[in-house]
Coordinates of N, CA and C in Angstrom, one line a residue:
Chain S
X1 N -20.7 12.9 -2.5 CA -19.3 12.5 -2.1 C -18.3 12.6 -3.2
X2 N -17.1 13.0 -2.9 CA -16.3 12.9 -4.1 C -15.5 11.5 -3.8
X3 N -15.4 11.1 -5.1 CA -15.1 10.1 -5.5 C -13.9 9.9 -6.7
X4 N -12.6 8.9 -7.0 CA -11.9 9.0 -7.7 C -11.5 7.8 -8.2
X5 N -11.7 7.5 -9.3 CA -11.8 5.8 -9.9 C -11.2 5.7 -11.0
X6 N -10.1 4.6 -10.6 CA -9.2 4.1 -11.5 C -9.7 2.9 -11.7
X7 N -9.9 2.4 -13.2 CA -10.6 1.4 -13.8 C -9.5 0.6 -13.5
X8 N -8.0 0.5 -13.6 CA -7.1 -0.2 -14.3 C -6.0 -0.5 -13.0
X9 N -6.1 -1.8 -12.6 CA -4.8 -2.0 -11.3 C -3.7 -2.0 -12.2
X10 N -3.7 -2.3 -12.9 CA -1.9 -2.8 -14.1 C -2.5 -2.3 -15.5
X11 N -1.3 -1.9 -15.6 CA -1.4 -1.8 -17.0 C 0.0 -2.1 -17.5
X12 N 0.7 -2.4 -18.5 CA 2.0 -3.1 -18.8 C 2.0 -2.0 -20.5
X13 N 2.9 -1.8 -20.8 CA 3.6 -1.1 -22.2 C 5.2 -1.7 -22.5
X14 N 5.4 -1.5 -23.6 CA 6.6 -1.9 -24.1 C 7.6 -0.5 -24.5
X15 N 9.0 -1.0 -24.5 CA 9.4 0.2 -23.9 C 9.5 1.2 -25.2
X16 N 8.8 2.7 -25.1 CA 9.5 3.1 -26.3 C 7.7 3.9 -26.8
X17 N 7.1 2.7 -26.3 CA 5.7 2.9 -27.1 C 4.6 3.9 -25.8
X18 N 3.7 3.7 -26.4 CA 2.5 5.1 -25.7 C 1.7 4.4 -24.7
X19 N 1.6 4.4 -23.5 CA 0.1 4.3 -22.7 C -0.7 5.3 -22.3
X20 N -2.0 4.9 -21.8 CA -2.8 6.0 -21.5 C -3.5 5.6 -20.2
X21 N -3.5 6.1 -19.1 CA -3.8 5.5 -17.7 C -5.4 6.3 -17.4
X22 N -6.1 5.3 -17.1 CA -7.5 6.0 -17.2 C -8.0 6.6 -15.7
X23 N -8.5 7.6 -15.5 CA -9.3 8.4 -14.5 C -10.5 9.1 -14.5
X24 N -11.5 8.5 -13.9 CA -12.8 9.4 -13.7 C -12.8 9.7 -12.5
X25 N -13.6 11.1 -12.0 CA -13.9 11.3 -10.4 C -15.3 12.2 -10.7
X26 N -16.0 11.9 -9.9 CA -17.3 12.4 -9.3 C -17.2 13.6 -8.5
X27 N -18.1 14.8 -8.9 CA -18.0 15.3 -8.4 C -19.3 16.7 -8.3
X28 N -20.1 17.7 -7.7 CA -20.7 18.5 -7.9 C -20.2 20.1 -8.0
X29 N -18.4 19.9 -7.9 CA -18.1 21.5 -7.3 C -17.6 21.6 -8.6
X30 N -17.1 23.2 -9.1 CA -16.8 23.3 -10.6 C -15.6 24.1 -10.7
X31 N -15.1 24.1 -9.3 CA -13.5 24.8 -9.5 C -13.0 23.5 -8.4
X32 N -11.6 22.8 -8.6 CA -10.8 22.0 -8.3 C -9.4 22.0 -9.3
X33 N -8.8 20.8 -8.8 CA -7.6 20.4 -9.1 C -7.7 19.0 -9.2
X34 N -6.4 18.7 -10.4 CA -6.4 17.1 -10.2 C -5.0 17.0 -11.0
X35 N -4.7 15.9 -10.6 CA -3.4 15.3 -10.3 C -2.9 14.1 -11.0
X36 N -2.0 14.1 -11.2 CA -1.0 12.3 -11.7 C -0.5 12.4 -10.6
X37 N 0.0 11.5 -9.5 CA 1.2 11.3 -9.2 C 2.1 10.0 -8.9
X38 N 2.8 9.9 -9.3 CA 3.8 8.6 -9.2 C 4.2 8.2 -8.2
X39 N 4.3 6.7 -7.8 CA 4.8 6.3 -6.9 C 6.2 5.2 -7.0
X40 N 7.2 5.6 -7.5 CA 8.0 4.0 -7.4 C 8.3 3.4 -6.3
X41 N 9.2 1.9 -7.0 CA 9.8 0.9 -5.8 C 9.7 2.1 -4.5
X42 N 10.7 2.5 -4.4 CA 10.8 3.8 -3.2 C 9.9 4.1 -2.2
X43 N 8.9 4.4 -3.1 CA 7.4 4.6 -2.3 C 7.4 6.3 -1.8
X44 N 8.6 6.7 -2.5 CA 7.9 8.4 -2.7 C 7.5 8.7 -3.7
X45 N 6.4 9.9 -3.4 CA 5.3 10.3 -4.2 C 6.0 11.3 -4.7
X46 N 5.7 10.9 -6.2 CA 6.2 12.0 -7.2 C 5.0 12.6 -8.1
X47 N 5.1 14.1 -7.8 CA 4.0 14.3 -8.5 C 4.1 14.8 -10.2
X48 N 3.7 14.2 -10.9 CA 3.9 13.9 -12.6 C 3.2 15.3 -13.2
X49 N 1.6 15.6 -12.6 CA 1.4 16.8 -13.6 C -0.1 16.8 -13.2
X50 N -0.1 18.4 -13.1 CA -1.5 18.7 -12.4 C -2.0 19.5 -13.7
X51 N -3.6 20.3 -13.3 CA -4.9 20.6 -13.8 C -5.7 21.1 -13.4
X52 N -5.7 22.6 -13.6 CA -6.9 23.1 -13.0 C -8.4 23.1 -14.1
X53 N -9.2 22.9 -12.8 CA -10.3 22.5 -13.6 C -11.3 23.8 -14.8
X54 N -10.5 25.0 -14.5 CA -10.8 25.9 -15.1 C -10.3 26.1 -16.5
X55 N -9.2 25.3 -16.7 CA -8.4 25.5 -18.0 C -9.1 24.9 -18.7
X56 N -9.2 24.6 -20.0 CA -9.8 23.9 -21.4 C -8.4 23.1 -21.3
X57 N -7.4 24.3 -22.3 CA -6.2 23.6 -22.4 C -5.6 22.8 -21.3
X58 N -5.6 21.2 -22.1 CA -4.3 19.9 -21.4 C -3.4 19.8 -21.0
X59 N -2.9 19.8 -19.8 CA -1.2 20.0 -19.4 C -0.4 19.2 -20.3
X60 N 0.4 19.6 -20.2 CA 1.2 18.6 -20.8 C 2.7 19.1 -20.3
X61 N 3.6 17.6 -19.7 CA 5.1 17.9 -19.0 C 6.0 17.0 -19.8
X62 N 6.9 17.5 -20.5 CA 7.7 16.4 -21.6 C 6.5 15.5 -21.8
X63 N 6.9 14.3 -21.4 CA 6.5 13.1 -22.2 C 5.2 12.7 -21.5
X64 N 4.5 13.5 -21.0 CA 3.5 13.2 -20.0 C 2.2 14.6 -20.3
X65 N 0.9 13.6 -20.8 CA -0.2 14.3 -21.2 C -0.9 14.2 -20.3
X66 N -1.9 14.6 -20.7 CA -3.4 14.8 -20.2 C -4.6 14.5 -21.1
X67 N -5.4 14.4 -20.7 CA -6.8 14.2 -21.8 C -7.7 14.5 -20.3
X68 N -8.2 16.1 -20.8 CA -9.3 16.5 -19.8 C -10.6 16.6 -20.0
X69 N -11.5 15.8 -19.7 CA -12.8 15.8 -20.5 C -13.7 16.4 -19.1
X70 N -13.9 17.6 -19.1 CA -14.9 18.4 -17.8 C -16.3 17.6 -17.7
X71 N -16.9 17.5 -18.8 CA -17.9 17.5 -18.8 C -18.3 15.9 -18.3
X72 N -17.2 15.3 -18.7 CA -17.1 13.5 -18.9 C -16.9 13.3 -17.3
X73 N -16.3 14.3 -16.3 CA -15.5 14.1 -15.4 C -14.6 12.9 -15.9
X74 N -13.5 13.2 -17.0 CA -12.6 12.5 -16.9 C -11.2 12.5 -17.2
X75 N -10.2 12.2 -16.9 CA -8.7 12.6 -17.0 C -7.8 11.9 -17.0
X76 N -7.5 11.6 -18.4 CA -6.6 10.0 -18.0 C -5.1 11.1 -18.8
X77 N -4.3 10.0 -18.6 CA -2.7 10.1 -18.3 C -2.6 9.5 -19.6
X78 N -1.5 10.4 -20.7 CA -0.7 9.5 -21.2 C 0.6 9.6 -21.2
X79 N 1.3 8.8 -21.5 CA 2.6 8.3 -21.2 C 3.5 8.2 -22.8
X80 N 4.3 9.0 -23.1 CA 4.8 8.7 -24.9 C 5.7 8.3 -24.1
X81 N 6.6 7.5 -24.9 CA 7.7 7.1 -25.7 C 8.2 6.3 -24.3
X82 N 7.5 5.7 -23.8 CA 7.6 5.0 -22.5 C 9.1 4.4 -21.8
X83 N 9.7 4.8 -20.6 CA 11.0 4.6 -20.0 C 10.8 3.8 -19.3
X84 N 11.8 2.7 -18.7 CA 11.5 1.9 -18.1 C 11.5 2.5 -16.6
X85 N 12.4 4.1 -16.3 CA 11.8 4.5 -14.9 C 10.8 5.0 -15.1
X86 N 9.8 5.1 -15.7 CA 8.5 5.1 -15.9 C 7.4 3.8 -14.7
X87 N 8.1 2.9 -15.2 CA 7.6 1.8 -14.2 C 7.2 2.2 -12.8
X88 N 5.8 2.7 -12.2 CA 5.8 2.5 -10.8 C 3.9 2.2 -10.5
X89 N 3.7 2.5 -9.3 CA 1.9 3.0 -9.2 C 1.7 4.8 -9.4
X90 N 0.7 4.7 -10.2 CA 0.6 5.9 -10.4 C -1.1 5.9 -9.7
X91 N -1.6 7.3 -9.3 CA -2.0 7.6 -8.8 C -2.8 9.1 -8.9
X92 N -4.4 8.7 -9.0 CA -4.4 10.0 -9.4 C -6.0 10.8 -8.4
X93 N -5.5 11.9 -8.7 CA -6.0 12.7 -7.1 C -6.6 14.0 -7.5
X94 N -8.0 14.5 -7.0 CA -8.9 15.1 -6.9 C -8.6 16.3 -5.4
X95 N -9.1 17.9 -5.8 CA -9.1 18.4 -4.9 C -9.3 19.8 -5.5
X96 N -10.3 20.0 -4.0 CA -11.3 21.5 -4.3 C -10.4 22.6 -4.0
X97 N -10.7 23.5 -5.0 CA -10.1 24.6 -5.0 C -10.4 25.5 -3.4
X98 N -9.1 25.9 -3.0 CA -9.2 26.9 -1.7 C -9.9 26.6 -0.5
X99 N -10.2 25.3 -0.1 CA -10.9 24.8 1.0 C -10.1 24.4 1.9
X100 N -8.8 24.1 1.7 CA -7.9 23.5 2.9 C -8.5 21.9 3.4
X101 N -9.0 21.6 2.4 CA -9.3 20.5 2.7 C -8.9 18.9 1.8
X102 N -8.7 17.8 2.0 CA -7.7 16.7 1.7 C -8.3 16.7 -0.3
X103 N -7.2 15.9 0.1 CA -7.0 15.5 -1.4 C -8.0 14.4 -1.7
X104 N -8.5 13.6 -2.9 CA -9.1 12.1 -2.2 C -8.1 11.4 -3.7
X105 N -8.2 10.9 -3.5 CA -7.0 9.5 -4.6 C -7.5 8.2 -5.0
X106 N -7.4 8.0 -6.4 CA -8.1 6.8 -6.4 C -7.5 5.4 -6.2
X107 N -7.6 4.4 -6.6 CA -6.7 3.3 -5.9 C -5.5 2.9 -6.7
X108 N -5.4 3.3 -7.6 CA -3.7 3.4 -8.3 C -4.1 2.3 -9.4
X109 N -3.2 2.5 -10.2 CA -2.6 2.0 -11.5 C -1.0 1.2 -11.3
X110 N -1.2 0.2 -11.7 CA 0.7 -0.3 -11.2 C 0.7 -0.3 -13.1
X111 N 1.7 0.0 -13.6 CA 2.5 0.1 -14.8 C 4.1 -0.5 -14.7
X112 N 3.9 -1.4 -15.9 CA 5.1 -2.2 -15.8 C 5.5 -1.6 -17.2
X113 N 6.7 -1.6 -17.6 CA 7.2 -1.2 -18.9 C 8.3 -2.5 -19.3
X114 N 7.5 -2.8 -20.3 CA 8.3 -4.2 -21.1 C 9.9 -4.0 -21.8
X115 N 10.7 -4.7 -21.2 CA 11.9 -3.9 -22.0 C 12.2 -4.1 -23.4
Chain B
X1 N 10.5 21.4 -7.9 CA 9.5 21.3 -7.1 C 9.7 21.3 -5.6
X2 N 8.4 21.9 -4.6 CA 9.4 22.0 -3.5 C 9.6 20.4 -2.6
X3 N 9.9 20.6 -1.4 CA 10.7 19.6 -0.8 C 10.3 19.2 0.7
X4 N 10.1 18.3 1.1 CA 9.1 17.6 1.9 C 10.1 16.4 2.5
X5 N 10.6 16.8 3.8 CA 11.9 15.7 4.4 C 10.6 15.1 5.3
X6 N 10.9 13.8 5.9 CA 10.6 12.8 6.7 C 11.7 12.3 7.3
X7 N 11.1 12.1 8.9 CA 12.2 11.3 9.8 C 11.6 11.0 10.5
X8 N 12.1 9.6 10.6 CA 13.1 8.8 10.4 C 12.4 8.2 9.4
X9 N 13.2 7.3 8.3 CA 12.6 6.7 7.2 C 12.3 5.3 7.3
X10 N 13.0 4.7 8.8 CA 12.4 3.7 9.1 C 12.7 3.7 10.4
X11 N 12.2 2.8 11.1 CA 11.5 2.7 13.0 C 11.0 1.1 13.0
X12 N 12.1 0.6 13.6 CA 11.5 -0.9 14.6 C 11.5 -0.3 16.2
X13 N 10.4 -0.8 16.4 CA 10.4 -0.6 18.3 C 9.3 -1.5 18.7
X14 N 9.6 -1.5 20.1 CA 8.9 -2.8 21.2 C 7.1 -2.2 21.3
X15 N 6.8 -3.3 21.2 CA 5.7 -3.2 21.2 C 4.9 -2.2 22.7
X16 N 4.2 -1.1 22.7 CA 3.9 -0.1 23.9 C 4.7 1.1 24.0
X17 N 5.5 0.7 22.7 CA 6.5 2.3 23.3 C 6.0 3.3 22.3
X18 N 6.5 4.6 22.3 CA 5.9 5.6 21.5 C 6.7 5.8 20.2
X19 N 6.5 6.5 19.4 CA 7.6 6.8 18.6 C 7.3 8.0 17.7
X20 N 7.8 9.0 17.5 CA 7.5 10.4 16.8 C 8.2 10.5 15.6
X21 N 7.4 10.5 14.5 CA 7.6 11.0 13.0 C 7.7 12.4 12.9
X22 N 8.8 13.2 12.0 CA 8.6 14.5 11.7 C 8.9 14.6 10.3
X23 N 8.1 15.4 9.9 CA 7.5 16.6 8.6 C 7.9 17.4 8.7
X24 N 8.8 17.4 7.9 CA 9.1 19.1 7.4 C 9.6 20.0 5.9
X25 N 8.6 20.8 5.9 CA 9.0 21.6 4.3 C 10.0 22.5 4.8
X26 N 11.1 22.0 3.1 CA 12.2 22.4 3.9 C 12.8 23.8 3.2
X27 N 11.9 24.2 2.1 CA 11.9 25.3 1.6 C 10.7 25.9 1.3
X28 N 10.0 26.0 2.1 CA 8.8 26.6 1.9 C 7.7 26.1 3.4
X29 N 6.7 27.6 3.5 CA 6.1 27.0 4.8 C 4.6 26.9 4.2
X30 N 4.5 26.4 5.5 CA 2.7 24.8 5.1 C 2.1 25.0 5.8
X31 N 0.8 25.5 5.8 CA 0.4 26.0 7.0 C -0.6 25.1 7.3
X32 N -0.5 23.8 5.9 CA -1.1 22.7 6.3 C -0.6 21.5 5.8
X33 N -0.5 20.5 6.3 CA -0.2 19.2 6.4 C -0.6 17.9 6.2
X34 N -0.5 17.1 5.8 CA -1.2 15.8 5.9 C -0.4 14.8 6.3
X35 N -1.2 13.9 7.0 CA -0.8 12.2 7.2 C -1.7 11.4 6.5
X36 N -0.4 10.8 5.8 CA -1.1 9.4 5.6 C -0.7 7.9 6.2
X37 N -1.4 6.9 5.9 CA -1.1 5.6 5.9 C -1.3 4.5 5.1
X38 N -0.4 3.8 4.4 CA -0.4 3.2 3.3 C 0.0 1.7 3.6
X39 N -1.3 0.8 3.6 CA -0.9 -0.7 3.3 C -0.3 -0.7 2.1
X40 N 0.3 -2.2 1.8 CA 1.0 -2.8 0.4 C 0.2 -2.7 -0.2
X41 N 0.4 -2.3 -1.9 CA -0.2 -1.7 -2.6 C -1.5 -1.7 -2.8
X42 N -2.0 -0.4 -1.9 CA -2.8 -0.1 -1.7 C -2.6 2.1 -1.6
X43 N -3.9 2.3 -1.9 CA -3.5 3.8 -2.0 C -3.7 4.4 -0.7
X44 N -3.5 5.5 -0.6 CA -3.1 6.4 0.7 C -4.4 6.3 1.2
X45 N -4.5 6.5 2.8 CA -5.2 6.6 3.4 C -5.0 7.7 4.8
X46 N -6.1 8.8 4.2 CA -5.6 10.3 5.1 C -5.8 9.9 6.9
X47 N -5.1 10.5 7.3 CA -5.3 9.8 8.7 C -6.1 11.3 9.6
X48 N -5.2 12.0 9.0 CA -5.6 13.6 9.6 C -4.8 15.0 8.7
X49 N -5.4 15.7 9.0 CA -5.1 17.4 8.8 C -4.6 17.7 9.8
X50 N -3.2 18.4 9.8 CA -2.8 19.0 10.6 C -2.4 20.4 10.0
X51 N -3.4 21.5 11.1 CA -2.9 23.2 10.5 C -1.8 23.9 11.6
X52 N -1.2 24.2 11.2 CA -0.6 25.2 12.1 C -1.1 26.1 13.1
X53 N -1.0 25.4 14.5 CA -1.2 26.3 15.2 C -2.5 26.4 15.8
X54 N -3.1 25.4 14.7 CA -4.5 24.8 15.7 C -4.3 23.2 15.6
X55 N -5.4 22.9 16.5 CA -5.7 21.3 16.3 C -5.8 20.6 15.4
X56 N -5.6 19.2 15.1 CA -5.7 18.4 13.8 C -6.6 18.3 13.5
X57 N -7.4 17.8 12.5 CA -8.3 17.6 12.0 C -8.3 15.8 11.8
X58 N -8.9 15.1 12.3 CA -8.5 13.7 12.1 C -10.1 13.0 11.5
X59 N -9.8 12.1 10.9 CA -10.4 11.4 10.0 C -11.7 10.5 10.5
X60 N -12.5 10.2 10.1 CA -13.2 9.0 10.8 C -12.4 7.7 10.9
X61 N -12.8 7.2 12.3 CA -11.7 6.1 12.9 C -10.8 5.8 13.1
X62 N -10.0 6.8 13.1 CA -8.8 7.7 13.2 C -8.6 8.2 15.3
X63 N -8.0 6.9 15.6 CA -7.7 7.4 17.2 C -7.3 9.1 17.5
X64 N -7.8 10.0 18.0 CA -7.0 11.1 18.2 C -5.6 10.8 19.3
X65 N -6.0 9.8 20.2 CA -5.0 9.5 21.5 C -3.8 8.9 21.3
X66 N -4.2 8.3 19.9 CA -3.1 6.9 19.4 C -2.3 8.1 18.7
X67 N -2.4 8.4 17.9 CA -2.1 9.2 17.0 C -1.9 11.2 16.8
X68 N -0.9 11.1 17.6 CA -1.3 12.5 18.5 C -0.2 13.3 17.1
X69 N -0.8 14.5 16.9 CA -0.2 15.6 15.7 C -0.1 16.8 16.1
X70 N 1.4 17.1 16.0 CA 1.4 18.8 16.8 C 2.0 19.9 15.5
X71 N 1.8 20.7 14.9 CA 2.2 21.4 13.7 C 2.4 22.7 14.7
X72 N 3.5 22.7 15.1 CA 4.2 23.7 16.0 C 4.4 25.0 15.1
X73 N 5.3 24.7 14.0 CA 5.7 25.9 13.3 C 5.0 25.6 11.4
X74 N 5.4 26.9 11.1 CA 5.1 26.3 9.7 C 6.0 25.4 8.8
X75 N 6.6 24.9 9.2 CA 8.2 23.9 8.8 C 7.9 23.0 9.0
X76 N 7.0 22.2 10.3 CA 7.2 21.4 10.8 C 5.7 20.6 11.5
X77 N 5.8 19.2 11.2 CA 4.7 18.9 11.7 C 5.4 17.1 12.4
X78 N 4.4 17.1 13.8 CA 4.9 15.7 14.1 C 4.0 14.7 14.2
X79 N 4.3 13.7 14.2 CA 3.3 12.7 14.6 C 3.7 11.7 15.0
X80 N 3.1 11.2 16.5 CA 3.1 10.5 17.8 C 2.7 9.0 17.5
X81 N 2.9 7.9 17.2 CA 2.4 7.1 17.4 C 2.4 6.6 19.0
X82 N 1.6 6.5 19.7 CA 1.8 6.3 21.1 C 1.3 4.9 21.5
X83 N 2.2 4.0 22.5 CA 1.7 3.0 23.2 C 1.6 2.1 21.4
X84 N 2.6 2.0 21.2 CA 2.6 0.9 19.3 C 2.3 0.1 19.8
X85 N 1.5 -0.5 18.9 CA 1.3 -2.3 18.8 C 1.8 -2.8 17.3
X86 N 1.7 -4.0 17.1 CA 2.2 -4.6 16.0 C 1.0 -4.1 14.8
X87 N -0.5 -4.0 14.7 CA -1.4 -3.5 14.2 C -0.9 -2.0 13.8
X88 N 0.1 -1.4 14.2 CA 0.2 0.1 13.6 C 1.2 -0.1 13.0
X89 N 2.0 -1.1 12.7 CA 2.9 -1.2 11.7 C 2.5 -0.8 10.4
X90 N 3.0 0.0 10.0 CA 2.2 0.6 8.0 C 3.7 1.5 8.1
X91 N 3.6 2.0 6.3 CA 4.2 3.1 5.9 C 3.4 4.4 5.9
X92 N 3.8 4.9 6.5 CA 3.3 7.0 6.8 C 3.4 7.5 6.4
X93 N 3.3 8.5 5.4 CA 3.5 9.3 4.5 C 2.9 10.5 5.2
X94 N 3.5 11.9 5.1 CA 3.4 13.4 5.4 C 3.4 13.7 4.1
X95 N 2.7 15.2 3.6 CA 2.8 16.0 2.5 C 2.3 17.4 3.2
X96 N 2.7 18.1 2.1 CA 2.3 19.4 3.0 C 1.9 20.5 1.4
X97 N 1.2 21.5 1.6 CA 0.5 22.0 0.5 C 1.6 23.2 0.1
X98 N 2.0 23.3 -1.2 CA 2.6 24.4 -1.8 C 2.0 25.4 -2.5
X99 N 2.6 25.8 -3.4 CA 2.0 26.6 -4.3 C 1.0 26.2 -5.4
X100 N 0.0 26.8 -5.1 CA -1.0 26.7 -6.3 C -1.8 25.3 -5.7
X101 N -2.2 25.0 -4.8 CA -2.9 24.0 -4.0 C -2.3 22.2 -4.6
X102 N -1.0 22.5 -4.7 CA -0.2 21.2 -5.2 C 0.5 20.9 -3.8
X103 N 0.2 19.3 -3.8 CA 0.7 18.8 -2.6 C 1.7 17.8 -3.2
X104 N 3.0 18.4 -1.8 CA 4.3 17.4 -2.1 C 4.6 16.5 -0.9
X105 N 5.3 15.3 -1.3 CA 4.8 14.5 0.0 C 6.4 14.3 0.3
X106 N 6.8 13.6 1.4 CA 8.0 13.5 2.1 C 8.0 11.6 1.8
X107 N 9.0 11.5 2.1 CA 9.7 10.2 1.5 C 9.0 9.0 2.3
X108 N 8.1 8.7 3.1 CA 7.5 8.4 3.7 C 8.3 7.8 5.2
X109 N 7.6 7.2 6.5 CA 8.5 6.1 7.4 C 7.8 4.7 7.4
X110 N 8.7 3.7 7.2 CA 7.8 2.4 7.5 C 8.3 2.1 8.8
X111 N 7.2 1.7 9.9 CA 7.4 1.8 11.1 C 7.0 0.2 11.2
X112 N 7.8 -0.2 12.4 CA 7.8 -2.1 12.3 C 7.8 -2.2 14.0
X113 N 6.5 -2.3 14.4 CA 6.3 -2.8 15.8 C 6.5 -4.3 16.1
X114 N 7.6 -4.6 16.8 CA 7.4 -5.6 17.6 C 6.6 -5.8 18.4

């Protein structure tokens, strides 16, 4: 079964400084995709920065990393120089290459940014 | 990034009546779709697949009758909540698949049965 596990319900940073939002997911297939995506107050899904599982090289979008460990099945988020619209649930999401089939997500991260 | 409308963004109605959510990519077409439904902070929960042009694909425990999904064109996808009760009150969320198997989601509806 695939599976997508966020260790972390909250995590809090102060504004300016670095977090790093943790993700593992389970899995036996060796071509996929995976995902950040944001959720603020709003409750639309913003999606922060994807990864195919083929690449070595870490995405990376402005202020927003990756740490892709294949082997580890693991992918956590970091966050530099931290904004207070930074603040929401983030969200991160698993999905097989060319199947047409769902995404699965794990239960989110809420991030607060200290002003 | 592309663009994923929802409507209506919110819905109170009497308890038994129907009410239809629509999905649509509004620059680009989807030949597949998703529903979700999302308790307070809590993460999404897929309700069904909806492809163009064929039948949904719906989830385990997932009413097909309550929850009726028609993906008419590739723009556009609806969803039926039929005969509401106060228990189907949630926020809904649609996304639909773009380029490079990245999904964008639509602003979601919070729907509030009396």
């Amino acid at each position: 079964a695939q599976t997508v596990t966020q260790s972390q319900p909250e995590m809090s940073v102060q504004e300016a400084e670095t977090v790093t939002l943790s993700c593992t997911y389970d899995t036996s297939e060796s071509d996929y995709y995976l995902f950040w995506y944001k959720q603020p107050p709003s409750r639309q899904m913003i999606l922060v920065i994807r990864q195919e599982a083929y690449k070595q090289q870490n995405a990376t979008e402005n202020r927003f990393s990756v740490n892709f460990q294949k082997a580890a099945k693991s992918f956590s988020l970091k966050i530099s120089d931290s904004q207070l619209g930074d603040a929401a649930m983030y969200f991160c999401a698993y999905r097989i290459s060319n199947t047409g089939n769902q995404f699965y997500f794990g239960t989110g991260t809420s991030l607060t940014v200290i002003p | 990034g592309a663009v994923v409308s929802q409507h209506p963004s919110r819905v109170i109605c009497k308890s038994g009546t129907s009410v239809k959510i629509e999905c649509r990519s509004l620059d680009f077409q989807a030949t597949t779709m998703f529903w979700y439904r999302q308790f307070p902070k809590q993460s999404l929960m897929l309700m069904a697949t909806s492809n163009e042009g064929s039948k949904a694909t719906y989830e385990q425990g997932v009413e097909k009758d309550k929850f009726l999904i028609n993906h008419a064109s590739l723009t556009l996808s609806t969803l039926t909540v039929t005969s509401a009760h106060p228990e189907d009150s949630s926020f809904y969320i649609c996304s639909a698949i773009e380029y490079q198997e990245t999904q964008y989601f639509g602003p979601g509806t919070r729907l509030l049965v009396l």
